[in-house]
Coordinates of C-alpha atoms in Angstrom, one line a residue:
M12 CA 169.4 107.3 102.4
F13 CA 168.6 110.4 100.6
N14 CA 166.1 109.6 98.0
Y15 CA 163.8 107.2 98.5
T16 CA 163.1 104.0 96.4
R17 CA 162.5 100.1 97.5
R18 CA 165.3 97.8 97.3
K19 CA 164.5 95.4 94.3
T20 CA 163.9 91.8 95.3
V21 CA 162.8 88.3 94.0
T22 CA 158.9 87.6 94.7
V23 CA 157.6 85.4 96.8
N24 CA 154.2 83.6 96.6
I25 CA 152.4 83.4 99.8
G26 CA 148.8 82.0 99.2
N27 CA 147.1 84.2 97.2
T28 CA 149.3 87.5 98.4
P29 CA 152.9 87.5 96.6
L30 CA 155.4 89.8 98.2
G31 CA 158.3 91.5 97.4
S32 CA 159.5 94.7 95.6
D33 CA 156.8 94.5 92.7
F34 CA 154.1 94.5 95.2
P35 CA 153.1 96.9 97.9
I36 CA 154.4 96.5 101.2
R37 CA 152.6 94.1 103.0
V38 CA 151.3 94.0 106.8
Q39 CA 150.8 91.3 109.1
S40 CA 149.9 90.3 112.9
M41 CA 150.0 87.3 114.9
T42 CA 146.9 85.6 116.9
N43 CA 147.1 85.0 120.9
T44 CA 144.9 82.3 120.9
S45 CA 145.7 78.8 121.4
T46 CA 146.1 77.0 118.3
N47 CA 144.3 74.2 119.7
D48 CA 141.3 76.3 119.9
I49 CA 140.0 76.1 116.6
E50 CA 137.0 78.4 116.8
A51 CA 138.6 81.0 118.7
S52 CA 141.7 81.1 116.5
V53 CA 139.4 81.1 113.3
A54 CA 137.5 84.1 114.8
Q55 CA 140.5 86.1 115.6
C56 CA 142.2 85.5 112.2
Q57 CA 139.1 87.0 110.6
R58 CA 139.2 90.0 112.8
I59 CA 142.9 90.5 112.2
A60 CA 142.1 90.2 108.3
Q61 CA 139.5 92.6 108.5
A62 CA 141.5 95.1 110.4
G63 CA 143.5 95.2 107.1
A64 CA 146.4 92.4 107.7
H65 CA 147.7 90.7 104.6
Y66 CA 149.2 87.7 106.4
V67 CA 148.1 86.0 110.0
R68 CA 150.4 84.0 111.9
L69 CA 149.7 81.5 114.6
T70 CA 152.0 79.8 117.0
T71 CA 152.7 75.9 116.1
Q72 CA 154.5 74.2 119.0
G73 CA 154.0 70.8 117.9
V74 CA 152.4 68.2 115.3
R75 CA 148.8 68.5 116.9
E76 CA 149.0 72.4 116.6
A77 CA 150.4 72.1 113.1
K78 CA 147.5 69.7 111.9
N79 CA 144.9 72.1 113.4
L80 CA 146.3 75.0 111.6
G81 CA 145.0 72.9 108.5
I82 CA 141.8 72.9 109.9
I83 CA 141.9 76.6 110.8
R84 CA 142.8 77.4 107.3
Q85 CA 140.1 75.3 105.9
Q86 CA 137.3 76.9 107.9
L87 CA 138.5 80.3 107.1
R88 CA 138.3 79.6 103.4
E89 CA 134.8 78.3 103.6
R90 CA 133.7 81.6 105.6
G91 CA 135.0 83.5 102.5
C92 CA 138.5 84.7 104.2
Q93 CA 141.5 84.3 102.0
V94 CA 144.1 85.8 104.1
P95 CA 147.4 83.5 103.9
L96 CA 148.3 81.6 107.1
V97 CA 151.7 81.1 108.5
A98 CA 152.9 78.5 111.2
D99 CA 155.4 79.7 113.5
I100 CA 157.8 77.0 114.6
H101 CA 160.4 76.6 117.4
F102 CA 162.4 73.8 118.5
N103 CA 160.2 71.2 116.5
P104 CA 161.6 70.2 112.8
R105 CA 158.4 67.7 112.9
A106 CA 155.8 70.3 113.2
A107 CA 157.4 72.4 110.3
L108 CA 157.2 69.4 108.2
E109 CA 153.8 68.5 109.2
A110 CA 152.9 72.5 108.8
A111 CA 154.5 72.7 105.2
Q112 CA 151.6 70.4 104.1
V113 CA 148.7 72.5 105.4
T114 CA 149.6 76.0 105.5
D115 CA 150.9 79.1 103.3
K116 CA 154.2 79.6 104.9
V117 CA 156.4 78.1 107.7
R118 CA 158.4 80.7 109.9
I119 CA 161.7 78.8 111.5
N120 CA 164.4 80.1 113.5
P121 CA 167.8 79.3 112.5
G122 CA 168.8 79.5 116.2
N123 CA 166.7 76.6 117.3
F124 CA 165.5 74.5 114.1
V125 CA 168.5 72.5 114.0
D126 CA 171.0 73.6 116.7
P127 CA 169.9 72.3 120.3
A128 CA 168.1 74.9 122.7
R129 CA 170.5 77.7 123.7
Q130 CA 172.1 77.4 127.3
F131 CA 174.7 80.4 126.7
K132 CA 177.4 77.9 126.9
N133 CA 180.9 78.6 125.1
L134 CA 181.4 76.2 122.8
T135 CA 184.7 75.4 120.9
Y136 CA 184.9 74.0 117.3
T137 CA 187.8 73.1 114.9
N138 CA 187.0 74.0 111.4
E139 CA 186.2 70.5 110.5
E140 CA 183.9 70.4 113.3
Y141 CA 182.2 73.6 112.4
Q142 CA 181.9 72.2 108.8
A143 CA 180.1 69.1 110.0
E144 CA 177.7 71.2 112.1
L145 CA 176.7 73.1 108.7
Q146 CA 176.4 70.1 106.8
R147 CA 174.2 68.8 109.6
I148 CA 172.2 71.8 108.9
H149 CA 172.1 71.3 105.2
D150 CA 170.9 67.7 105.6
S151 CA 168.1 68.7 108.0
L152 CA 166.8 71.4 105.6
V153 CA 166.7 69.5 102.6
P154 CA 163.5 67.5 103.3
F155 CA 162.0 70.4 104.6
I156 CA 162.9 72.3 101.4
D157 CA 161.3 69.2 99.3
L158 CA 158.2 69.3 101.1
C159 CA 157.7 73.2 100.9
R160 CA 158.1 73.0 97.2
K161 CA 156.0 70.1 96.8
H162 CA 152.9 72.0 98.7
G163 CA 153.6 75.6 97.4
T164 CA 154.6 76.6 100.9
A165 CA 156.8 79.8 101.3
V166 CA 159.2 79.9 104.3
R167 CA 160.3 82.7 106.6
L168 CA 163.6 82.7 108.1
G169 CA 163.3 84.5 111.3
V170 CA 166.5 85.4 113.2
N171 CA 165.8 86.9 116.9
H172 CA 168.8 88.5 118.7
G173 CA 167.8 86.9 121.8
S174 CA 167.7 83.3 120.4
L175 CA 171.1 82.7 118.6
S176 CA 172.2 79.4 119.0
D177 CA 175.2 78.3 121.3
R178 CA 177.2 77.6 118.3
I179 CA 176.7 81.1 116.4
M180 CA 177.3 83.0 119.9
S181 CA 180.5 80.9 120.5
R182 CA 182.0 81.9 117.3
Y183 CA 180.4 85.7 116.6
G184 CA 178.8 86.5 119.9
N185 CA 175.4 87.9 120.6
T186 CA 175.9 90.6 117.8
A187 CA 174.2 91.6 114.6
P188 CA 177.1 90.2 112.6
G189 CA 176.0 86.8 114.5
M190 CA 172.5 87.2 113.2
V191 CA 173.6 87.8 109.8
E192 CA 175.6 84.5 109.7
S193 CA 172.8 82.6 111.6
V194 CA 170.4 83.3 108.7
M195 CA 173.2 83.4 105.9
E196 CA 173.9 79.4 106.6
Y197 CA 170.2 78.5 105.7
L198 CA 169.7 80.9 102.9
R199 CA 173.0 79.2 101.3
V200 CA 171.1 75.7 101.5
F201 CA 167.9 77.3 99.6
V202 CA 169.9 78.9 97.0
E203 CA 171.8 75.7 96.3
Q204 CA 168.4 73.9 96.2
Q205 CA 167.0 76.6 94.0
F206 CA 164.4 77.2 96.4
M207 CA 163.8 81.1 96.1
D208 CA 160.1 81.6 98.1
V209 CA 161.8 82.6 101.0
V210 CA 161.4 85.8 103.3
I211 CA 164.0 86.8 106.3
S212 CA 163.2 88.6 109.3
M213 CA 166.0 90.2 111.6
K214 CA 164.3 91.2 114.8
A215 CA 165.7 92.4 118.2
S216 CA 164.1 94.6 121.3
N217 CA 166.9 96.7 120.8
V218 CA 166.1 99.0 118.0
V219 CA 169.8 99.7 117.3
V220 CA 170.8 96.1 116.9
M221 CA 167.9 95.5 114.7
V222 CA 168.6 98.2 112.1
E223 CA 172.4 97.1 112.2
A224 CA 171.2 93.6 111.5
V225 CA 168.8 94.4 108.5
R226 CA 171.5 96.6 107.1
R227 CA 174.5 94.0 107.5
L228 CA 172.1 91.2 106.1
V229 CA 171.4 93.1 102.9
A230 CA 175.1 94.0 102.4
A231 CA 175.8 90.2 103.2
M232 CA 173.0 89.0 100.3
D233 CA 174.2 91.6 97.9
A234 CA 177.7 90.4 98.1
E235 CA 176.4 86.8 97.2
D236 CA 173.7 88.0 94.5
M237 CA 170.7 87.3 96.8
H238 CA 167.9 89.5 96.5
F239 CA 165.1 88.0 99.1
P240 CA 162.4 90.2 100.5
L241 CA 162.6 91.4 104.0
H242 CA 160.3 91.4 107.0
L243 CA 160.7 94.0 109.4
G244 CA 159.9 94.4 113.3
V245 CA 160.9 95.2 116.5
T246 CA 160.6 92.4 118.6
E247 CA 158.9 92.9 122.2
A248 CA 158.2 96.6 121.3
G249 CA 155.8 97.0 124.3
F250 CA 152.4 98.8 124.3
G251 CA 150.9 102.3 124.1
E252 CA 153.0 105.1 123.0
D253 CA 156.3 103.4 123.9
G254 CA 155.5 100.4 121.3
R255 CA 154.2 102.5 118.9
I256 CA 157.4 105.0 118.9
K257 CA 159.8 102.2 119.2
S258 CA 158.4 100.4 116.2
A259 CA 158.3 103.5 114.2
V260 CA 161.7 104.4 114.9
G261 CA 163.2 101.1 114.0
I262 CA 161.0 100.1 111.1
G263 CA 160.7 103.4 109.9
A264 CA 164.4 104.1 109.7
L265 CA 164.9 101.0 107.5
M266 CA 161.8 101.8 105.4
S267 CA 163.2 105.3 104.7
Q268 CA 166.0 103.8 102.9
G269 CA 164.0 101.6 100.9
L270 CA 164.1 98.3 102.9
G271 CA 161.4 96.1 103.8
D272 CA 158.3 94.0 101.9
T273 CA 156.4 93.3 104.9
I274 CA 156.1 94.7 108.0
R275 CA 154.6 93.6 111.8
V276 CA 154.2 96.2 114.7
S277 CA 154.4 94.1 117.6
L278 CA 152.5 95.3 120.7
S279 CA 151.3 93.9 123.8
E280 CA 147.9 94.5 123.2
D281 CA 145.2 92.8 121.1
P282 CA 146.5 91.7 117.6
E283 CA 143.9 93.6 115.7
L284 CA 145.4 96.6 117.2
E285 CA 148.9 96.3 115.5
V286 CA 147.4 96.3 111.9
P287 CA 146.2 100.0 111.8
V288 CA 149.5 101.1 113.1
A289 CA 151.4 99.4 110.7
R290 CA 149.3 100.4 107.8
K291 CA 150.0 104.1 108.8
L292 CA 153.4 103.3 108.5
V293 CA 153.3 101.9 105.1
E294 CA 151.1 104.7 104.0
Y295 CA 153.4 107.5 105.4
I296 CA 156.7 106.2 103.8
A297 CA 155.1 105.0 100.8
S298 CA 153.7 108.6 100.2
R299 CA 157.4 109.9 99.4
E300 CA 157.7 107.8 96.2
N301 CA 158.8 110.2 93.6
H302 CA 159.6 113.2 95.8
P303 CA 161.6 116.0 94.4
H304 CA 165.1 114.8 94.1
I305 CA 167.4 115.4 97.0
D306 CA 171.0 116.3 96.0
G307 CA 173.2 114.5 98.6
H308 CA 176.1 112.2 99.0
Y309 CA 177.6 110.3 102.1
C310 CA 180.2 112.4 104.0
K311 CA 183.8 111.0 104.1
G312 CA 184.4 108.2 106.1
F313 CA 180.6 107.3 106.8
D314 CA 179.6 104.0 107.6
P315 CA 176.3 103.3 106.3
L316 CA 176.2 99.9 108.3
M317 CA 177.3 100.9 111.5
P318 CA 177.2 105.0 111.5
E319 CA 179.0 106.8 114.2
R320 CA 177.7 109.6 116.3
R321 CA 178.6 112.8 114.4
V322 CA 181.0 114.8 116.3
S323 CA 179.8 118.5 117.6
H324 CA 181.3 121.0 119.9
S325 CA 179.7 121.8 123.0
I326 CA 178.2 125.3 123.5
N327 CA 178.8 126.4 127.1
G328 CA 177.5 122.7 128.3
M329 CA 174.0 123.8 127.0
V330 CA 173.9 121.9 123.6
G331 CA 176.1 119.6 121.5
G332 CA 179.0 117.5 122.4
K333 CA 176.6 115.6 124.7
M334 CA 173.3 113.7 124.9
P335 CA 170.6 115.2 122.6
V336 CA 168.4 118.0 123.7
V337 CA 164.6 118.3 123.6
V338 CA 163.2 121.7 122.4
A339 CA 159.4 122.5 122.8
S340 CA 157.0 124.9 121.5
C341 CA 154.5 124.8 124.1
N342 CA 154.1 127.2 127.4
P343 CA 156.4 125.5 130.2
T344 CA 153.3 125.3 132.4
S345 CA 151.7 122.8 130.3
V346 CA 154.7 120.3 130.8
T347 CA 154.2 118.1 133.8
G348 CA 156.3 114.9 135.1
N349 CA 160.1 114.5 135.2
R350 CA 160.2 114.6 131.3
R351 CA 161.1 118.2 131.0
P352 CA 162.1 119.8 127.6
D353 CA 165.7 121.4 127.9
F354 CA 164.4 124.6 126.0
F355 CA 161.4 126.2 125.1
Y356 CA 160.6 128.2 122.1
S357 CA 159.1 131.9 122.9
K358 CA 158.5 134.8 121.0
T359 CA 159.4 137.3 123.4
G360 CA 162.4 138.4 124.9
P361 CA 165.1 141.0 126.2
L362 CA 166.5 141.7 122.7
N363 CA 164.6 144.1 120.3
T364 CA 166.6 142.8 117.1
S365 CA 165.0 139.6 117.1
D366 CA 161.5 138.4 117.4
R367 CA 161.9 134.9 118.2
F368 CA 163.9 133.1 121.3
I369 CA 164.9 129.4 122.7
V370 CA 165.1 129.7 126.3
P371 CA 166.5 127.2 128.8
A372 CA 163.8 125.6 130.7
T373 CA 165.9 126.1 134.0
N374 CA 165.9 129.8 133.5
Y375 CA 162.4 130.5 131.8
H376 CA 161.6 133.7 133.2
G377 CA 165.7 134.8 133.0
E378 CA 165.8 137.5 130.5
N379 CA 169.4 137.2 130.1
N380 CA 169.0 133.6 129.3
A381 CA 166.8 134.0 126.1
Y382 CA 168.8 133.3 123.2
P383 CA 167.9 134.7 120.1
L384 CA 166.6 132.3 116.8
F385 CA 167.5 133.8 113.5
S386 CA 167.0 132.9 109.9
L387 CA 169.6 133.5 107.2
N388 CA 167.3 136.4 106.1
N389 CA 167.4 138.4 109.5
W390 CA 171.3 136.7 110.8
D391 CA 172.9 139.6 112.9
E392 CA 176.4 139.0 113.4
S393 CA 176.5 142.0 115.7
I394 CA 174.5 140.5 118.6
V395 CA 176.7 139.0 121.0
A396 CA 175.1 136.0 123.0
P397 CA 176.5 132.8 124.6
L398 CA 174.4 131.1 122.3
K399 CA 172.7 131.7 119.1
W400 CA 170.4 129.6 116.9
L401 CA 170.2 129.5 113.1
E402 CA 167.0 128.0 111.6
V403 CA 167.5 126.9 107.8
P404 CA 165.5 125.0 105.6
A405 CA 167.2 121.5 104.6
S406 CA 167.4 122.6 100.9
T407 CA 169.9 125.5 101.8
P408 CA 173.1 125.4 99.7
V409 CA 175.9 124.3 102.2
E410 CA 177.9 127.1 100.7
R411 CA 175.5 130.0 102.5
L412 CA 176.5 128.3 106.0
L413 CA 180.4 128.2 105.6
F414 CA 180.5 131.3 107.7
L415 CA 179.8 129.0 110.6
K416 CA 182.7 126.9 110.2
H417 CA 184.6 128.9 113.0
S418 CA 181.4 129.8 115.0
N419 CA 181.5 128.3 118.3
N420 CA 178.2 129.6 120.0
V421 CA 175.8 128.7 117.1
A422 CA 173.3 125.8 117.0
I423 CA 171.9 125.0 113.5
I424 CA 168.2 124.2 113.3
I425 CA 167.3 122.3 110.0
S426 CA 163.7 122.1 109.0
P427 CA 162.7 119.9 106.2
D428 CA 161.3 121.3 103.1
N429 CA 160.6 117.9 101.2
I430 CA 157.9 115.2 101.8
N431 CA 161.3 113.0 102.3
V432 CA 161.8 114.4 105.5
S433 CA 164.5 112.6 106.9
G434 CA 166.4 112.3 103.3
C435 CA 166.6 116.2 102.9
Q436 CA 167.9 116.7 106.7
Q437 CA 170.7 114.1 106.5
A438 CA 171.7 115.4 103.0
L439 CA 172.3 119.0 104.7
I440 CA 174.2 117.5 107.5
H441 CA 176.2 115.2 105.6
A442 CA 177.1 118.3 103.5
L443 CA 178.4 120.1 106.9
I444 CA 180.4 117.5 107.8
D445 CA 182.3 117.5 104.5
E446 CA 182.8 121.1 104.7
G447 CA 184.1 120.9 108.6
T448 CA 181.2 122.9 110.1
N449 CA 180.7 121.0 113.4
C450 CA 178.0 123.3 114.9
P451 CA 175.4 121.5 116.9
V452 CA 172.5 120.4 114.9
I453 CA 168.9 120.3 115.8
L454 CA 165.9 118.4 113.9
H455 CA 163.0 120.7 113.8
N456 CA 159.9 118.5 112.5
S457 CA 156.3 119.9 112.5
Y458 CA 153.3 117.8 111.7
L459 CA 149.7 118.9 111.3
D460 CA 148.3 115.9 113.2
N461 CA 145.7 115.8 116.2
D462 CA 145.5 112.1 115.8
S463 CA 148.3 110.5 118.4
E464 CA 148.9 107.4 116.4
W465 CA 149.6 109.4 113.1
L466 CA 151.9 111.7 115.0
Q467 CA 153.9 108.7 116.6
V468 CA 154.2 106.9 113.5
K469 CA 155.4 110.1 111.3
A470 CA 157.8 111.4 113.9
G471 CA 159.1 108.2 115.1
A472 CA 160.0 107.6 111.3
D473 CA 161.4 110.6 110.4
L474 CA 163.2 111.6 113.5
G475 CA 164.5 107.8 114.0
A476 CA 165.8 107.6 110.7
V477 CA 168.2 110.5 111.4
L478 CA 169.1 109.7 114.9
L479 CA 170.0 106.1 114.0
N480 CA 172.6 107.3 111.5
G481 CA 174.5 109.2 114.2
L482 CA 173.1 112.5 113.2
G483 CA 171.3 115.2 115.5
D484 CA 172.4 116.9 118.7
G485 CA 168.6 117.4 119.7
V486 CA 164.9 117.3 118.2
W487 CA 162.5 120.1 118.2
L488 CA 158.9 118.2 117.6
E489 CA 156.1 120.3 116.9
A490 CA 152.4 119.6 116.7
P491 CA 150.4 122.8 117.0
L492 CA 146.9 121.2 116.3
Y493 CA 147.5 118.5 119.1
E494 CA 145.7 119.2 122.0
N495 CA 147.9 117.7 124.9
Q496 CA 151.3 119.4 124.4
N497 CA 152.8 117.5 127.3
Q498 CA 152.4 114.2 125.3
V499 CA 154.1 115.7 122.4
V500 CA 157.1 116.4 124.4
G501 CA 157.1 113.0 125.9
Y502 CA 157.1 111.5 122.0
A503 CA 160.2 113.6 121.7
F504 CA 161.8 111.6 124.7
A505 CA 160.4 108.3 123.8
I506 CA 162.1 108.9 120.4
L507 CA 165.4 110.0 121.9
Q508 CA 164.9 106.5 124.2
A509 CA 164.1 104.3 121.4
A510 CA 167.2 105.4 119.5
R511 CA 169.3 104.6 122.6
L512 CA 170.4 108.2 122.9
R513 CA 168.8 109.4 126.0
T514 CA 167.0 107.5 128.9
T515 CA 164.5 109.1 130.8
K516 CA 161.8 106.8 131.8
T517 CA 161.9 102.7 132.4
E518 CA 162.3 100.5 129.5
F519 CA 159.7 97.8 129.4
I520 CA 160.5 94.9 126.8
S521 CA 157.4 92.8 126.6
C522 CA 156.0 90.3 124.2
P523 CA 153.1 90.8 121.9
S524 CA 151.4 87.7 123.1
C525 CA 150.6 84.5 121.4
G526 CA 149.0 81.0 122.0
R527 CA 152.1 80.1 124.0
T528 CA 151.5 82.9 126.9
M529 CA 151.1 81.6 130.3
F530 CA 149.4 84.4 131.6
D531 CA 147.1 87.6 131.0
L532 CA 149.9 89.5 129.4
Q533 CA 148.2 92.9 129.1
T534 CA 146.9 93.1 132.5
T535 CA 150.3 91.7 133.9
V536 CA 152.3 94.4 132.0
H537 CA 150.4 97.2 133.5
R538 CA 150.8 96.0 137.1
V539 CA 154.5 95.5 136.4
Q540 CA 154.6 98.8 134.9
Q541 CA 152.8 100.3 138.1
A542 CA 155.1 98.9 140.3
T543 CA 158.5 99.7 138.8
Q544 CA 157.7 102.5 136.2
H545 CA 159.9 105.1 138.5
L546 CA 162.8 103.2 138.0
T547 CA 164.1 104.9 135.0
H548 CA 167.7 103.2 134.8
L549 CA 166.3 100.0 134.5
K550 CA 165.2 97.8 131.8
I551 CA 162.4 95.0 132.7
G552 CA 161.1 92.5 130.7
V553 CA 157.8 90.7 130.8
M554 CA 157.4 87.8 128.6
G555 CA 154.7 85.3 128.1
C556 CA 156.6 81.8 128.3
V557 CA 160.3 80.3 128.0
V558 CA 160.1 79.6 124.4
N559 CA 161.5 83.0 123.5
G560 CA 161.6 85.0 126.7
P561 CA 164.9 84.5 128.4
G562 CA 166.8 84.9 125.0
E563 CA 164.9 87.8 123.7
M564 CA 165.0 90.0 126.8
A565 CA 168.6 89.2 127.4
D566 CA 169.0 92.9 126.9
A567 CA 166.8 93.4 130.1
D568 CA 168.2 94.2 133.6
Y569 CA 165.2 92.1 135.1
G570 CA 162.7 89.5 133.8
Y571 CA 159.3 88.2 134.2
V572 CA 158.8 85.2 132.5
G573 CA 155.8 82.7 132.3
A574 CA 157.2 79.3 133.3
A575 CA 153.5 77.2 133.3
L576 CA 150.2 78.2 134.0
G577 CA 149.8 80.5 136.9
R578 CA 153.5 80.1 137.2
I579 CA 156.4 82.6 136.9
S580 CA 160.0 82.7 137.0
L581 CA 162.2 85.7 137.5
Y582 CA 165.7 86.7 136.0
K583 CA 168.2 88.9 136.7
G584 CA 170.2 89.4 133.2
K585 CA 170.4 85.9 131.8
E586 CA 170.3 84.1 134.9
C587 CA 167.0 82.6 136.5
I588 CA 167.2 83.4 140.1
E589 CA 163.6 82.0 141.1
K590 CA 161.7 79.5 139.4
N591 CA 157.9 78.7 139.3
I592 CA 156.6 81.5 141.6
P593 CA 153.0 81.4 142.3
E594 CA 151.5 84.5 139.9
A595 CA 150.2 86.2 143.0
E596 CA 153.3 86.5 144.5
A597 CA 155.4 87.1 141.3
I598 CA 155.5 91.2 141.3
P599 CA 156.3 91.6 145.3
R600 CA 159.1 88.9 144.7
L601 CA 160.3 91.0 141.4
I602 CA 160.5 94.0 143.8
A603 CA 162.4 92.4 146.3
L604 CA 165.0 91.0 143.6
I605 CA 165.5 94.3 142.6
K606 CA 166.0 95.5 146.1
A607 CA 168.3 92.7 146.9
N608 CA 170.8 93.6 144.1
G609 CA 170.7 97.3 145.0
D610 CA 168.9 98.6 142.1
W611 CA 165.6 99.9 143.9
I612 CA 164.7 103.5 144.1
D613 CA 162.0 104.6 146.5
N614 CA 159.2 106.5 144.8
N615 CA 157.4 109.1 147.3
N616 CA 154.5 108.9 144.4
T617 CA 153.9 104.9 144.9
N618 CA 153.1 102.6 147.5
Q619 CA 155.5 100.1 146.6

């Protein structure tokens, strides 16, 4: 958590591009063409590879698509494109057996490869019956493993939070531990068969669940002396700012602690656009290799698998002890919309003993509410104020801060001073906890980037790593060279929302599209967003098909799911309320469904 180093793994051979800790972190994407459209799939694979992806995945619903995958691979090789291809299998072992003979890697889902399609039924098994189910998995996997071994084909075991089998959910619930057990059942068979070309992914649209699942998986594998590489991704991350930040928060938090050997940033956009984001994330995290050593240790009682939020005291209800706050450096007049910071930084105020202040947004022009900001060099104990801010470098020895142990009106602002931004900030916070100092802590990160994607990636990865470990009472995100300061403020709020700490906008869970999608996903996501973006208390799923949709948007309040070409089904939670609606009627009926359940709020800025 404090000093970056890659987790050691075995090497997995995937075509001509091996994977594992002895190699760079690989980037991948997935086509959204039909695998039955060979020419379109070949062309898109080439574009994805030219964008910088190391692997390309294609949906493979059946035997026909699996055979076509072999043709696509052959045509790519004839055109000089050597990118390894991955078959994406759901519910169809026959397609997996066919694909294993013609492609470089086959992705199977333990939730539906042997177990029947989930129906969210609560099942009961005796121990003997459960063992019989495990034997059935074993017997089904062995022929598949033998075929992969014969053809030199790697395997990805891809577990999704929303597609666990009824058998697993009945025993473990729809939980991170359930995700871990789902894949460990399969891994034990692969190890028994001495087949090691296996990669594992644990994905969820909920970043907190995804991070917990990966951490628990690594602990479970370590306990059984397994060291398989990890594929990281936040599934159904969405599009635009939200998709990029959500991915950076989840993937970046895990990469920051040395986990992950290949990543995909799943966006509801053209797949070629995913690759530059992923490459930026890899480049940024890898840049901290061999960083100056950070002297850090876990505080007493800290659980690295499922961290609890650090307890801090509240300062007059303004900061600490509640939801994280947002501090901004920009002029208040540059911030529009309903996501206003809680505080603004200012260089002017009523006190002549300090030249820096942090001012509450609600009283920006009220001189009595300008709270002084100090460093250790100009700290003045004599100044009386309801709230005082102390900014310190992350490398500050904790002994210099012990005078704050009994302070009830000081918030500490930690600025990183190591290229490993999240590592140095966490080290100081852990030391503060062990010393019994429970002042609120603000994470102050500044970036000299004027490119939105770089800023989203860096800030998301750095702040996400700290926040997902339960540390931090607020964020102060600065980008002084960035032209649109209103967007910088928005990024800070988006990071807090991705970490499930503060909700300020509607959360859209939308898949990245693939060959199974039943409608124009990008256009539809924008239309659903326009109709419902003012419902900040809701999570709304927009899913391209019924293969993954109902399960993987299980975290959503409402769902819009492709049922057939031109047909949509609407969900309330996990329950399908209306089936096979004509696409032209789907959004008005989604709105009617939300209204019927009392979740609609009128918006004066929309015609809906």
